[in-house]
Amino acid sequence: MSNLPRNGPRYATVLPTPNAQEVPAMRRLVQSAAWAATVLATTMACSFSAGTSVSVDKDDLAKEISGQLEKQVGRAPESVECPENLKGEVGATTRCMLHDGGETYGVNVNVTKVDGSDVNFDLKVDDQPQ
C-alpha cells in the first residue's frame, strides 16, 4: 500500500525568496520604473515686473516638477535641479535633472501656453536613467 493521499499526490510550489541584497535592487528597479516616461501637463503662476518678460524661476520650477511627480507617482524624488529659469514663451524649453536612488533622469520641460502670468508646460521624464 502507498502512503499517498487517496486523492493522489499533492505538489507544493516552492518559490525562492530573495536574499537581503536583492530586495533593495528590486525596490530601486520599481522606483526607477515609476519615474521613467512620466509625462505631465501643469500650470504655474509666475511673477514678473512691468517691462520684463514672464519667466518661471528655476528653483520654483524644480519644486513644481517634484510636486507634480509626487502627485503622479505617489512620492517625490530626492531632488530636482533646473539649470535656468524657464521663459514664459510658447515653445520655450529647458532640461532639468531628477535625482533619486543613486540614479539621474533628464526631465524635458516645454511651455505650451502663456496666459498673463500663468505658464502652462508639459514635462517628460526620460525613459532610462543617465
Short mmCIF file of C-alpha atoms in Angstrom, two decimals:
data_model
loop_
_atom_site.label_atom_id
_atom_site.label_comp_id
_atom_site.label_asym_id
_atom_site.label_seq_id
_atom_site.Cartn_x
_atom_site.Cartn_y
_atom_site.Cartn_z
CA MET A 1 0.00 0.00 0.00
CA SER A 2 1.06 3.50 -0.76
CA ASN A 3 1.39 6.33 1.73
CA LEU A 4 -0.03 8.78 -0.82
CA PRO A 5 -3.32 10.51 -0.03
CA ARG A 6 -6.41 8.94 -1.59
CA ASN A 7 -6.92 11.83 -4.00
CA GLY A 8 -3.49 11.39 -5.47
CA PRO A 9 -0.18 13.11 -4.79
CA ARG A 10 -0.11 16.75 -3.76
CA TYR A 11 2.51 19.08 -5.01
CA ALA A 12 3.73 22.28 -3.46
CA THR A 13 5.42 25.01 -5.39
CA VAL A 14 8.35 26.45 -3.53
CA LEU A 15 9.32 29.92 -4.68
CA PRO A 16 12.77 31.16 -3.87
CA THR A 17 12.83 34.11 -1.54
CA PRO A 18 15.12 36.99 -2.46
CA ASN A 19 18.19 37.46 -0.36
CA ALA A 20 18.74 40.71 1.51
CA GLN A 21 20.92 42.16 -1.26
CA GLU A 22 18.32 41.55 -3.98
CA VAL A 23 15.47 43.35 -2.20
CA PRO A 24 16.93 46.90 -2.39
CA ALA A 25 17.84 46.30 -6.04
CA MET A 26 14.27 45.24 -6.82
CA ARG A 27 12.92 48.22 -4.91
CA ARG A 28 15.18 50.57 -6.91
CA LEU A 29 14.03 48.96 -10.15
CA VAL A 30 10.36 49.52 -9.26
CA GLN A 31 11.03 53.11 -8.17
CA SER A 32 13.04 53.82 -11.31
CA ALA A 33 10.24 52.50 -13.47
CA ALA A 34 7.88 54.89 -11.73
CA TRP A 35 9.85 57.92 -12.94
CA ALA A 36 10.55 56.64 -16.43
CA ALA A 37 8.45 58.13 -19.18
CA THR A 38 6.29 60.15 -16.81
CA VAL A 39 4.53 62.82 -18.84
CA LEU A 40 2.60 65.60 -17.13
CA ALA A 41 0.91 68.84 -18.07
CA THR A 42 0.88 71.58 -15.44
CA THR A 43 0.16 75.27 -14.97
CA MET A 44 2.22 77.55 -12.79
CA ALA A 45 1.61 81.16 -11.85
CA CYS A 46 4.73 83.27 -12.26
CA SER A 47 5.77 86.64 -11.07
CA PHE A 48 7.05 89.37 -13.34
CA SER A 49 7.64 93.12 -13.27
CA ALA A 50 6.32 95.71 -15.68
CA GLY A 51 8.63 95.92 -18.66
CA THR A 52 10.10 92.46 -18.12
CA SER A 53 9.12 89.16 -19.64
CA VAL A 54 7.38 86.37 -17.78
CA SER A 55 9.58 83.52 -16.58
CA VAL A 56 9.46 80.68 -14.08
CA ASP A 57 12.26 80.81 -11.51
CA LYS A 58 14.47 77.72 -11.78
CA ASP A 59 14.05 76.82 -8.09
CA ASP A 60 10.26 77.24 -8.27
CA LEU A 61 10.22 75.13 -11.43
CA ALA A 62 12.17 72.34 -9.69
CA LYS A 63 9.72 72.40 -6.75
CA GLU A 64 6.75 72.30 -9.13
CA ILE A 65 8.20 69.34 -11.04
CA SER A 66 8.86 67.49 -7.78
CA GLY A 67 5.33 68.21 -6.54
CA GLN A 68 3.71 67.10 -9.79
CA LEU A 69 5.73 63.87 -9.83
CA GLU A 70 4.73 63.19 -6.23
CA LYS A 71 1.06 63.51 -7.24
CA GLN A 72 1.55 61.23 -10.23
CA VAL A 73 3.84 58.57 -8.77
CA GLY A 74 2.97 58.73 -5.07
CA ARG A 75 6.23 60.13 -3.76
CA ALA A 76 8.61 62.93 -4.59
CA PRO A 77 12.10 62.27 -5.98
CA GLU A 78 15.06 63.03 -3.72
CA SER A 79 15.79 66.20 -5.69
CA VAL A 80 15.16 68.05 -8.94
CA GLU A 81 17.55 70.68 -10.31
CA CYS A 82 16.88 73.07 -13.18
CA PRO A 83 19.83 74.93 -14.72
CA GLU A 84 17.96 78.09 -15.73
CA ASN A 85 14.71 79.99 -15.44
CA LEU A 86 12.01 78.86 -17.88
CA LYS A 87 10.99 81.63 -20.28
CA GLY A 88 7.26 82.30 -20.34
CA GLU A 89 7.04 81.92 -24.12
CA VAL A 90 5.20 79.18 -26.01
CA GLY A 91 7.80 76.71 -27.26
CA ALA A 92 10.43 77.64 -24.66
CA THR A 93 12.20 74.61 -23.22
CA THR A 94 14.64 73.63 -20.52
CA ARG A 95 16.08 70.36 -19.29
CA CYS A 96 16.09 69.64 -15.58
CA MET A 97 17.66 66.71 -13.72
CA LEU A 98 15.80 64.37 -11.37
CA HIS A 99 17.97 62.59 -8.77
CA ASP A 100 16.65 59.58 -6.89
CA GLY A 101 18.05 56.33 -5.53
CA GLY A 102 21.51 57.00 -6.93
CA GLU A 103 20.15 57.49 -10.44
CA THR A 104 19.66 60.61 -12.54
CA TYR A 105 16.92 61.16 -15.11
CA GLY A 106 16.58 64.06 -17.51
CA VAL A 107 13.29 65.96 -17.43
CA ASN A 108 12.31 67.89 -20.57
CA VAL A 109 10.08 70.90 -19.90
CA ASN A 110 8.17 72.59 -22.73
CA VAL A 111 5.95 75.69 -22.44
CA THR A 112 2.60 75.05 -24.15
CA LYS A 113 0.62 78.18 -23.24
CA VAL A 114 1.07 81.54 -21.53
CA ASP A 115 -1.89 83.49 -20.18
CA GLY A 116 -0.80 86.63 -18.35
CA SER A 117 1.42 85.38 -15.55
CA ASP A 118 0.24 81.76 -15.86
CA VAL A 119 2.64 79.50 -17.70
CA ASN A 120 1.42 76.07 -18.82
CA PHE A 121 4.07 73.48 -19.54
CA ASP A 122 4.46 69.79 -20.21
CA LEU A 123 7.22 67.74 -18.67
CA LYS A 124 8.55 64.36 -19.68
CA VAL A 125 10.94 62.23 -17.69
CA ASP A 126 13.47 60.23 -19.73
CA ASP A 127 12.74 56.53 -20.26
CA GLN A 128 16.15 55.49 -18.89
CA PRO A 129 18.49 56.93 -16.25
CA GLN A 130 21.68 58.56 -17.48
#
